[in-house]
PDB file of C-alpha atoms in Angstrom:
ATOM      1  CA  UNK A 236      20.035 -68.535 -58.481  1.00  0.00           C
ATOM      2  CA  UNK A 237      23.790 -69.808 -58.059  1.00  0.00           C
ATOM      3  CA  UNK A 238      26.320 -67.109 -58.551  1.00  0.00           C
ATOM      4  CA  UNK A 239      27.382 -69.400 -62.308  1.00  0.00           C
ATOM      5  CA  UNK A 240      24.253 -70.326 -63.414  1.00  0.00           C
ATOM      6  CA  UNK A 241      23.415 -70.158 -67.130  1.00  0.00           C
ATOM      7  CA  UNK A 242      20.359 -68.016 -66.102  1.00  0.00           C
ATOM      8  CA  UNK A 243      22.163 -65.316 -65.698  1.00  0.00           C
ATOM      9  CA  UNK A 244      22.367 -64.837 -69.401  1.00  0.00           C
ATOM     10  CA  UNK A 245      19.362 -63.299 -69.227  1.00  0.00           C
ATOM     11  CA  UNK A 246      21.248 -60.006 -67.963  1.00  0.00           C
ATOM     12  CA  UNK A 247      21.354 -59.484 -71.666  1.00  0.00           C
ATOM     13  CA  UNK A 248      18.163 -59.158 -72.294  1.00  0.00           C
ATOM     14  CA  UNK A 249      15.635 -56.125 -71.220  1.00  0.00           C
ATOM     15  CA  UNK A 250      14.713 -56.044 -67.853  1.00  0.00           C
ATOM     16  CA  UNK A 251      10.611 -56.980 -66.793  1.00  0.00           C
ATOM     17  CA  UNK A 252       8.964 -56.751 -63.974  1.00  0.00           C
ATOM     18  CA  UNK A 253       9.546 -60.221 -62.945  1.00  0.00           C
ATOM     19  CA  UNK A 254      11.845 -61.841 -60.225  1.00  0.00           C
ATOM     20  CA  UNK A 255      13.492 -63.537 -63.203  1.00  0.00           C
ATOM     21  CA  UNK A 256      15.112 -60.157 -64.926  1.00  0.00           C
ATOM     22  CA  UNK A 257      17.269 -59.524 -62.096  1.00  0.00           C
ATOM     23  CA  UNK A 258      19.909 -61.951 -61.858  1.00  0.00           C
ATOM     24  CA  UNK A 259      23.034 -61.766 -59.487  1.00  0.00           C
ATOM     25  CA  UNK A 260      25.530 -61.105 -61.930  1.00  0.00           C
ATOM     26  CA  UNK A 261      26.037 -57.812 -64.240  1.00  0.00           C
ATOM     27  CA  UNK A 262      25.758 -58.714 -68.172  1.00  0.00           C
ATOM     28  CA  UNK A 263      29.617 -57.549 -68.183  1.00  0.00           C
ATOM     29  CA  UNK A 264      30.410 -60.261 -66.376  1.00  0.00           C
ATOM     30  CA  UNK A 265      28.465 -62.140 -68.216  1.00  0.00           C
ATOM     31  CA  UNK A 266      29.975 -61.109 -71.653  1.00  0.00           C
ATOM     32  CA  UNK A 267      33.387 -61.165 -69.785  1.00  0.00           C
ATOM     33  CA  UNK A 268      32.792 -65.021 -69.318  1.00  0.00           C
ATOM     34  CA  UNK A 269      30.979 -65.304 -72.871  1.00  0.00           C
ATOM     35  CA  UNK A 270      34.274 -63.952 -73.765  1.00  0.00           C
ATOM     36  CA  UNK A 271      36.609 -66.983 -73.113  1.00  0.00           C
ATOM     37  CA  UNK A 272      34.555 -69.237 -75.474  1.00  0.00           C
ATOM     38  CA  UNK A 273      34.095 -70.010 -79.194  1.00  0.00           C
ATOM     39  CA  UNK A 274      31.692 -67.977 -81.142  1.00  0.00           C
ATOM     40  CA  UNK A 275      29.370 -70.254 -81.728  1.00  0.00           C
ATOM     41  CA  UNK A 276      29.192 -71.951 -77.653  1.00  0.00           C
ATOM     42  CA  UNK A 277      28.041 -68.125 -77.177  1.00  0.00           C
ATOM     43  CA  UNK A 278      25.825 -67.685 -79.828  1.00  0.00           C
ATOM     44  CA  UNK A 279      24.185 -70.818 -78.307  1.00  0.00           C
ATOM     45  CA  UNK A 280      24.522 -69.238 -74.764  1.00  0.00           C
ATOM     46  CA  UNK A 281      22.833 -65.894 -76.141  1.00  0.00           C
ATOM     47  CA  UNK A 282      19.910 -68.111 -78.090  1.00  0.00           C
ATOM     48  CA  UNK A 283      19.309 -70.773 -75.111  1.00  0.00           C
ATOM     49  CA  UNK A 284      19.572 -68.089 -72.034  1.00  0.00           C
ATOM     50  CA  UNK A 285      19.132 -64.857 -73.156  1.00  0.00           C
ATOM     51  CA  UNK A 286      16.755 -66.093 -75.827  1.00  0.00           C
ATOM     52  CA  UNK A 287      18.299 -64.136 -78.915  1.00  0.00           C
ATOM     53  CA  UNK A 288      16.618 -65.717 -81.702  1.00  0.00           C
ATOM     54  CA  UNK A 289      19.007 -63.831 -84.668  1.00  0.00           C
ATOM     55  CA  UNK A 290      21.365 -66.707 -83.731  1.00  0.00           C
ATOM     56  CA  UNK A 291      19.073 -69.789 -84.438  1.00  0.00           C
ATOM     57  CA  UNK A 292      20.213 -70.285 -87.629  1.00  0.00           C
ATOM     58  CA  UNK A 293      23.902 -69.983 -87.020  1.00  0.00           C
ATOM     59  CA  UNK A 294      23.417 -72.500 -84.095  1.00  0.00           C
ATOM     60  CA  UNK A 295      21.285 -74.995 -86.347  1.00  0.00           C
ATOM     61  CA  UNK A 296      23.363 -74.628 -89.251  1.00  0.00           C
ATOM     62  CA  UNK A 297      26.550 -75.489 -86.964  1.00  0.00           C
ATOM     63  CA  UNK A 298      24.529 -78.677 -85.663  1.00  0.00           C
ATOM     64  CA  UNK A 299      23.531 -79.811 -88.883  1.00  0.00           C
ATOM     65  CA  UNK A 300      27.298 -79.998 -90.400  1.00  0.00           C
ATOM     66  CA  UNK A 301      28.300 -81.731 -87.019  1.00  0.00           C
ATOM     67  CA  UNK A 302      25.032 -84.399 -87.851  1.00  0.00           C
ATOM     68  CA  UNK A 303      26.198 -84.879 -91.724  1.00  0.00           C
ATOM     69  CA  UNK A 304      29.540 -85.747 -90.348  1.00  0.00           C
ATOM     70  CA  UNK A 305      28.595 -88.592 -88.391  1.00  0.00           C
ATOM     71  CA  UNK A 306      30.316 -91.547 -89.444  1.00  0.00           C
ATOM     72  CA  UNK A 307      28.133 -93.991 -87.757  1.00  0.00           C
ATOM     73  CA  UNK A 308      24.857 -93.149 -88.577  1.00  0.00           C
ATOM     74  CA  UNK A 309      23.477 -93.756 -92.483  1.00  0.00           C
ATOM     75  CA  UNK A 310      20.613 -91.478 -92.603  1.00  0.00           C
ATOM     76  CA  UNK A 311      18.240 -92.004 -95.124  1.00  0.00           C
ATOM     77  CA  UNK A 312      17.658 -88.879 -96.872  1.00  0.00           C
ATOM     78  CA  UNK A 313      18.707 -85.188 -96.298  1.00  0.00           C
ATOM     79  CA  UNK A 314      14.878 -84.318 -95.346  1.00  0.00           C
ATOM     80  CA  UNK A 315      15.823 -87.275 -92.554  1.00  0.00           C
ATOM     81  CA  UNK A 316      18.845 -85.376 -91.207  1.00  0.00           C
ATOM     82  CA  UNK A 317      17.364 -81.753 -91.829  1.00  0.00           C
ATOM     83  CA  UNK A 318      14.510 -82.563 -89.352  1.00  0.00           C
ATOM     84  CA  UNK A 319      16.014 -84.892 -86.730  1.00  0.00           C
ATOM     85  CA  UNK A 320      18.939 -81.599 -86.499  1.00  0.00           C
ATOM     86  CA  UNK A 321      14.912 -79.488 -86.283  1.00  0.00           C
ATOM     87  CA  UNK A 322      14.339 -81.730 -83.106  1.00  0.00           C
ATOM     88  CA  UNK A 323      17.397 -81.712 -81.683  1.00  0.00           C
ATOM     89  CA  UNK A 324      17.177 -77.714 -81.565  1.00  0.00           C
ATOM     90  CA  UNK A 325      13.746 -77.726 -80.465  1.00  0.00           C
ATOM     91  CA  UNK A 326      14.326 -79.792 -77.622  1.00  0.00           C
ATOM     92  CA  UNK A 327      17.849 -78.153 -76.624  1.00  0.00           C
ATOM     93  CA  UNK A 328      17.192 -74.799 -77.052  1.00  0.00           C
ATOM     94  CA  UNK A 329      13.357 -73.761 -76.414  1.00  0.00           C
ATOM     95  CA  UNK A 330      11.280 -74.189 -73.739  1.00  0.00           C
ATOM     96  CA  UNK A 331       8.601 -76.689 -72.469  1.00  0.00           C
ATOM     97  CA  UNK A 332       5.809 -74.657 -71.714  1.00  0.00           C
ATOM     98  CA  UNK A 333       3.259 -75.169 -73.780  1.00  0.00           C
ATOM     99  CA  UNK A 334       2.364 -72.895 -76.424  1.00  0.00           C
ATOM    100  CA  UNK A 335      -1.906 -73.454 -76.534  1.00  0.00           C
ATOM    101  CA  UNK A 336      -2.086 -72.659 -72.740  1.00  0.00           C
ATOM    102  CA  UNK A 337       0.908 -70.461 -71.648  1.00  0.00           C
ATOM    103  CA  UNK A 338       1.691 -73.251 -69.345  1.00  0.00           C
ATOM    104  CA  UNK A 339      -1.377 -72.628 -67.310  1.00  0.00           C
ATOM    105  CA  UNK A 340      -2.756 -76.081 -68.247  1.00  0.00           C
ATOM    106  CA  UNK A 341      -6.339 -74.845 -68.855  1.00  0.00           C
ATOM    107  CA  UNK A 342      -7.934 -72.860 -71.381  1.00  0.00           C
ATOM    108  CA  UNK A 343     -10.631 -70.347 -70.267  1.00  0.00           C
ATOM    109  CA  UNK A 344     -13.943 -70.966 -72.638  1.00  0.00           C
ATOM    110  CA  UNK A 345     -15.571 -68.142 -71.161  1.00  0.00           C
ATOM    111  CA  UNK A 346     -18.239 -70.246 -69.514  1.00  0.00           C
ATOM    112  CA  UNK A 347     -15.794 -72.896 -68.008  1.00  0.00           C
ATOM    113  CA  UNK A 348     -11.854 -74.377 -67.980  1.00  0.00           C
ATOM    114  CA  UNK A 349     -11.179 -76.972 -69.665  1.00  0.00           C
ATOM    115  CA  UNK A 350      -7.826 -78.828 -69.533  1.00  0.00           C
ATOM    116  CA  UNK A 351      -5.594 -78.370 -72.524  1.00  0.00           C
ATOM    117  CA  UNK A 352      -5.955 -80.753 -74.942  1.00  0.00           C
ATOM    118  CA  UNK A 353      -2.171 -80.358 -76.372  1.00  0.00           C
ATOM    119  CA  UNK A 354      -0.434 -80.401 -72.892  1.00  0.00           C
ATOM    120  CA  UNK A 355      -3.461 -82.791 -70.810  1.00  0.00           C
ATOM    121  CA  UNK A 356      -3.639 -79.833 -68.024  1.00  0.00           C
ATOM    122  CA  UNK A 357       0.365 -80.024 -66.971  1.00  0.00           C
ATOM    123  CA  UNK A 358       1.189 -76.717 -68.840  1.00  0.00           C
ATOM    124  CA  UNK A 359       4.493 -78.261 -69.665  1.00  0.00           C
ATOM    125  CA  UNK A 360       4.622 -80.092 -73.572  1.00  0.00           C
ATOM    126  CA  UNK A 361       5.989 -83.562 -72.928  1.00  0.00           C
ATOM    127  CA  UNK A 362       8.217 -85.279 -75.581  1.00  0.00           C
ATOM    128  CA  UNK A 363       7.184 -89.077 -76.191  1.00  0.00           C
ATOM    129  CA  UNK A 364       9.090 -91.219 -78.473  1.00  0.00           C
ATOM    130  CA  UNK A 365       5.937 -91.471 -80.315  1.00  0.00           C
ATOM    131  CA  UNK A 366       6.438 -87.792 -81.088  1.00  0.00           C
ATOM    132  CA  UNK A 367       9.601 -87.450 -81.740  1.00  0.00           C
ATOM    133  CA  UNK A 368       9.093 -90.766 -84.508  1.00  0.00           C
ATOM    134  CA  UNK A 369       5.930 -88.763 -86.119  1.00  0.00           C
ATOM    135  CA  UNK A 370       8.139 -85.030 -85.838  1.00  0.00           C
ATOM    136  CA  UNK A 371      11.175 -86.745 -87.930  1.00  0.00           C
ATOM    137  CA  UNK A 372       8.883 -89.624 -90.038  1.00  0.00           C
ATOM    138  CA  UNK A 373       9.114 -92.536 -89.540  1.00  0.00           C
ATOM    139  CA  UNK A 374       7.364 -95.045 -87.710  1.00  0.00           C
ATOM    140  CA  UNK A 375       7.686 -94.991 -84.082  1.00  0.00           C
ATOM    141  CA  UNK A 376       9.159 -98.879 -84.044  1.00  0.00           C
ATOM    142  CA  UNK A 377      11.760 -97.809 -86.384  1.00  0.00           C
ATOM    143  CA  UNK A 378      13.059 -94.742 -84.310  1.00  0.00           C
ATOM    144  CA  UNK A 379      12.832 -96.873 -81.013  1.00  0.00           C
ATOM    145  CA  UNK A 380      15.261 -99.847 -82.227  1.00  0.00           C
ATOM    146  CA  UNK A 381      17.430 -97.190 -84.820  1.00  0.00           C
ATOM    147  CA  UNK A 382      17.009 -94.032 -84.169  1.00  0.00           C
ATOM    148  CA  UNK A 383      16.258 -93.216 -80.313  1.00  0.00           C
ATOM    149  CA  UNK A 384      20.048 -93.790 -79.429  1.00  0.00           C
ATOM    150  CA  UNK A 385      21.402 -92.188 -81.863  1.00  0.00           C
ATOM    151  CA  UNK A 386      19.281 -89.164 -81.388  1.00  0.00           C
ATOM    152  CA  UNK A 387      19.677 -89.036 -77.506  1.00  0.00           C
ATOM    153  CA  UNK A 388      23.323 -89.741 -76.989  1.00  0.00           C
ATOM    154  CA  UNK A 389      25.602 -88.416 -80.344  1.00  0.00           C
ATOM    155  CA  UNK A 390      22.920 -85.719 -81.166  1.00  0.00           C
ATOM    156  CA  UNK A 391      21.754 -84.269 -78.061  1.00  0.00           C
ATOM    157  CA  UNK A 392      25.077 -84.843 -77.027  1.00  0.00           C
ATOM    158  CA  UNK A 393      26.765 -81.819 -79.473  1.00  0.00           C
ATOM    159  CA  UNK A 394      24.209 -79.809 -77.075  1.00  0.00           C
ATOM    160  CA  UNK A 395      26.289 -81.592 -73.891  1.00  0.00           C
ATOM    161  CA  UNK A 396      29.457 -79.818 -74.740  1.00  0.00           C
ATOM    162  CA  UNK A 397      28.306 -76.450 -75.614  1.00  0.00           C
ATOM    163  CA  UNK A 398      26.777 -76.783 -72.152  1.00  0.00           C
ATOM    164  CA  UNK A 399      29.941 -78.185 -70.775  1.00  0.00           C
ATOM    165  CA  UNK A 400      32.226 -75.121 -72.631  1.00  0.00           C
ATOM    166  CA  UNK A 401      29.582 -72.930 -71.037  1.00  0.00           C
ATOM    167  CA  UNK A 402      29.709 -74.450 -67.677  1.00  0.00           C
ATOM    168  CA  UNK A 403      33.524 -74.030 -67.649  1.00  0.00           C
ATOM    169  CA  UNK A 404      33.535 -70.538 -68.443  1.00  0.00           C
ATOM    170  CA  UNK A 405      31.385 -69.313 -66.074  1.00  0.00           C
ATOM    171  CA  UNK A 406      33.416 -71.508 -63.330  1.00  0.00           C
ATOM    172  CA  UNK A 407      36.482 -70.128 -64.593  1.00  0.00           C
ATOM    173  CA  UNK A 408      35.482 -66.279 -65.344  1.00  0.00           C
ATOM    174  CA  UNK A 409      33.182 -65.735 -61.912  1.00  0.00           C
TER     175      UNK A 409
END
């Protein structure tokens, strides 16, 4: 693990048993760094890295004013912009592994393994347009021509610069 990697967030959280827990830098280093950024590119920091879930909402709710705002796009209902914001924190925030499997890629029957049906035996959940269009509702032709750009560079991309004011604080502070 680099000496300024986001990973090493995870200071903050209890340490396991795992090679994962013990990163190179102390959490006061980390908080030091934290420090030099707005609240909410650290409550992001805390919820992505450290995994803090008490600062979902603050993160999501932050998101969702920043997607209302958006000149460009003319959603077409609140529910619309309330679960495309849903996706854009699912995919920015938690993981890939998959949930049905533990990222193992089989399940154990007790007589045999079987591959998982919701991950097809990778162990990591993969994100096709397809479900993205079903996750938000509409039909999958009408996110690929209207929404699919949108989504991936002025949504995702609010995600970009918390990343980027994270990035810069850690290069600055350590």
């Amino acid at each position: 693990m680099r000496k300024t990697s986001p990973e090493n967030f995870k200071s903050f959280t209890v340490p396991s048993m795992s090679g994962w827990s013990s990163p190179r830098r102390h959490w006061t280093d980390m908080a030091y760094a934290l420090a030099g950024v707005n609240n909410i590119t650290s409550k992001y920091a805390r919820l992505k890295y450290a995994g803090e879930e008490r600062n979902y909402n603050e993160v999501f709710e932050y998101i969702l004013r920043k997607v209302v705002a958006m000149k460009h796009a003319e959603f077409p209902n609140k529910y619309f912009i309330y679960r495309i914001t849903e996706l854009a924190m699912k995919e920015a925030v938690m993981t890939d592994i998959c949930r049905r499997c533990n990222g193992k890629g089989t399940i154990h029957t007790g007589y045999k393994a079987l591959d998982c049906f919701s991950c097809e035996g990778t162990g990591v959940l993969r994100k096709t347009e397809g479900f993205r269009a079903k996750f938000v509702g509409v039909h999958r032709h009408t996110w690929r021509k209207r929404w699919k750009y949108i989504f991936r560079q002025n949504i995702l991309g609010l995600f970009d610069v918390l990343e980027d004011d994270i990035y810069h604080a850690l290069r600055k502070r350590l």
